[in-house]
Amino acid sequence: MLLALLLCYAGFTALCLSMDRHHGALLHSKPSPRRRLGLRVGGWVLLLVSIWPAVHMAGWSRGLVDWCAVLMLSALLLVWLLPYRPRLALILASVGLLVSPVAAFAVI
């Protein structure tokens, strides 16, 4: 479930950064249309890929339920961090993407 959590959090952070308001608050610039599209596509791809470890570990019936719980947990964590610790939200997403290959080997 760790891999699914890391991917979901990174996906939600990418979707968050694709919005002008959050991108400006976190990175102090407006995203270009190309960057905005890349962040949106990357965020959705990460969210879709995060289904795989959940289903792989627990099967389709339980895995989808676990994946929904991980989705809610990662979104809740991001929503709590954005107003109070925005830099920590970015750091966690970056570290999550760096650690996810290690977590992927634990799943396999």
Steps between C-alpha positions, in 0.01 A plus 500: 500500500798732546559516125135584435513772765818654356362500147163642605659780698733590214208491257287729711794736545552514124129573448524767768799661330312510169276772648620860474428584863687209653785513251550867580485444874742207499742587220450878477422500128211434265516173307527515124221326308739221407610448861138511617405229251802290599413525869139404435588202285775392739268529800228290341752242381643469851151455645415233243831318550442498875219248449750231402678449836173501691343239273822299480526470879137429590311397187234696318227499763708604798763687299255754359364568848853546634582724204200723576617528859852589386355761262311663784797487737742656252254774403432574866872524574551740212203714602633522856853587390427761233383785725748449782811331354495544120871429458465177697223394261740539207784329681281200588388466138860515378622249755203279422592490132861421585405222743230345283740283292628348825143439614420347161768235552340417835167438323650269239 
